[in-house]
C-alpha positions as MATLAB code, in Angstrom:
seq = 'MPGWDLKPQGISGVLKTTGETASELEEHGTAFGDHLTSAATSAGTISAEGGGGGGGGGEQAAGGLVALALSQYAERASRDLQYVAARAGMSLQGAVDATTAYLNGDEEMAAQAQRAALAEPRLDMPGVDGE';
ca = [
      89.314   77.636   95.863;
      85.557   77.356   96.084;
      84.218   79.375   98.958;
      86.854   82.118   98.843;
      85.281   85.557   99.124;
      88.140   88.035   98.964;
      87.765   91.780   99.202;
      90.981   93.265   97.722;
      90.471   96.701   99.292;
      90.137   95.169  102.745;
      93.168   92.969  102.189;
      95.171   95.964  101.019;
      94.257   97.899  104.164;
      95.191   95.020  106.450;
      98.510   94.492  104.645;
      99.342   98.207  104.924;
      98.582   98.301  108.647;
     100.445   95.055  109.279;
     103.481   96.252  107.311;
     103.592   99.474  109.320;
     103.387   97.523  112.561;
     106.151   95.163  111.402;
     108.451   98.121  110.733;
     107.739   99.413  114.254;
     108.743   95.991  115.611;
     112.071   96.373  113.824;
     112.640   99.707  115.591;
     111.780   98.127  118.951;
     114.149   95.238  118.231;
     116.999   97.661  117.568;
     116.250   99.567  120.781;
     116.093   96.247  122.669;
     119.599   95.372  121.469;
     120.920   98.812  122.401;
     119.459   98.541  125.909;
     120.916   95.046  126.425;
     124.342   96.277  125.334;
     124.109   99.225  127.709;
     123.019   96.980  130.585;
     125.848   94.519  129.940;
     128.394   97.336  129.801;
     127.123   98.843  133.054;
     126.802   95.558  134.949;
     130.339   95.524  136.344;
     132.557   92.541  137.032;
     133.381   90.036  139.722;
     137.021   89.287  140.397;
     138.632   86.404  142.252;
     140.879   88.958  143.995;
     137.862   90.973  145.167;
     137.590   94.707  144.844;
     135.367   94.821  141.784;
     137.491   93.321  139.069;
     140.599   95.383  138.657;
     142.917   94.977  141.607;
     145.848   92.826  142.548;
     147.860   93.061  139.326;
     145.671   90.412  137.674;
     144.093   90.891  134.314;
     140.853   92.847  134.477;
     137.815   90.877  133.392;
     136.098   92.081  130.219;
     132.656   91.517  131.688;
     130.987   89.951  134.656;
     128.444   87.245  135.147;
     125.529   89.577  134.450;
     127.127   90.699  131.183;
     127.642   87.052  130.209;
     124.041   86.168  131.043;
     122.752   89.170  129.085;
     124.906   88.189  126.130;
     123.540   84.646  126.129;
     119.997   85.959  126.486;
     120.540   88.402  123.618;
     121.713   85.575  121.339;
     118.543   83.574  122.017;
     116.256   86.588  121.830;
     117.884   87.643  118.557;
     117.055   84.273  116.968;
     113.487   84.502  118.258;
     113.040   88.048  116.941;
     114.470   87.088  113.556;
     112.060   84.157  113.418;
     109.105   86.432  114.159;
     110.265   88.876  111.476;
     110.731   86.076  108.925;
     107.329   84.578  109.768;
     105.645   87.993  109.450;
     107.363   88.635  106.114;
     106.348   85.245  104.733;
     102.780   85.757  105.889;
     102.524   89.206  104.318;
     104.076   88.062  101.048;
     101.853   84.974  101.016;
      98.762   87.128  101.416;
      99.874   89.360   98.541;
     100.723   86.408   96.283;
      97.520   84.499   97.061;
      95.346   87.561   96.539;
      97.081   88.446   93.265;
      96.703   84.896   91.951;
      93.055   84.787   93.018;
      92.297   88.106   91.299;
      94.009   86.811   88.153;
      91.677   83.815   88.234;
      94.333   81.261   89.166;
      92.850   79.688   92.264;
      95.358   76.799   92.308;
      98.249   79.263   92.370;
      96.446   81.170   95.124;
      96.185   77.972   97.168;
      99.894   77.245   96.569;
     100.844   80.757   97.694;
      98.765   80.296  100.815;
     100.505   76.979  101.610;
     103.939   78.511  100.998;
     103.167   81.305  103.454;
     102.485   78.702  106.130;
     105.847   76.966  105.630;
     108.461   77.172  108.359;
     110.873   80.089  107.746;
     114.534   79.225  107.326;
     116.908   81.494  109.197;
     120.492   81.609  107.970;
     122.306   83.331  110.815;
     126.103   83.606  110.764;
     127.814   81.754  113.597;
     124.840   79.518  114.384;
     125.010   75.739  114.148;
     128.744   75.626  113.389;
     128.680   77.997  110.418;
];
């Protein structure tokens, strides 16, 4: 593309830093899930018989309202985090592909790689949308 002025060393440095940050996000995402699970487990239950969920000969509830709400939140947050990870991965790969094509003198391929990086990521999550 006319007007491109790429500096491969600078791009390499940015990609390295961004990749390191992305891997830290993965660690934070795992910790987030662990903390939500712990909170849901510790939240307790509400029972129709009263007394905290275990009395009166009835079946003890597996989790309370807070645990249910945390579970539903975790499902939504999980999709959002996976989207962010997919978007970051596509952006990083697009930058690599566009830079490589540009350095090889194929500016049209560089432009195509740039457009592909901007495409909406497709998330194939098990159990979502009736799968």
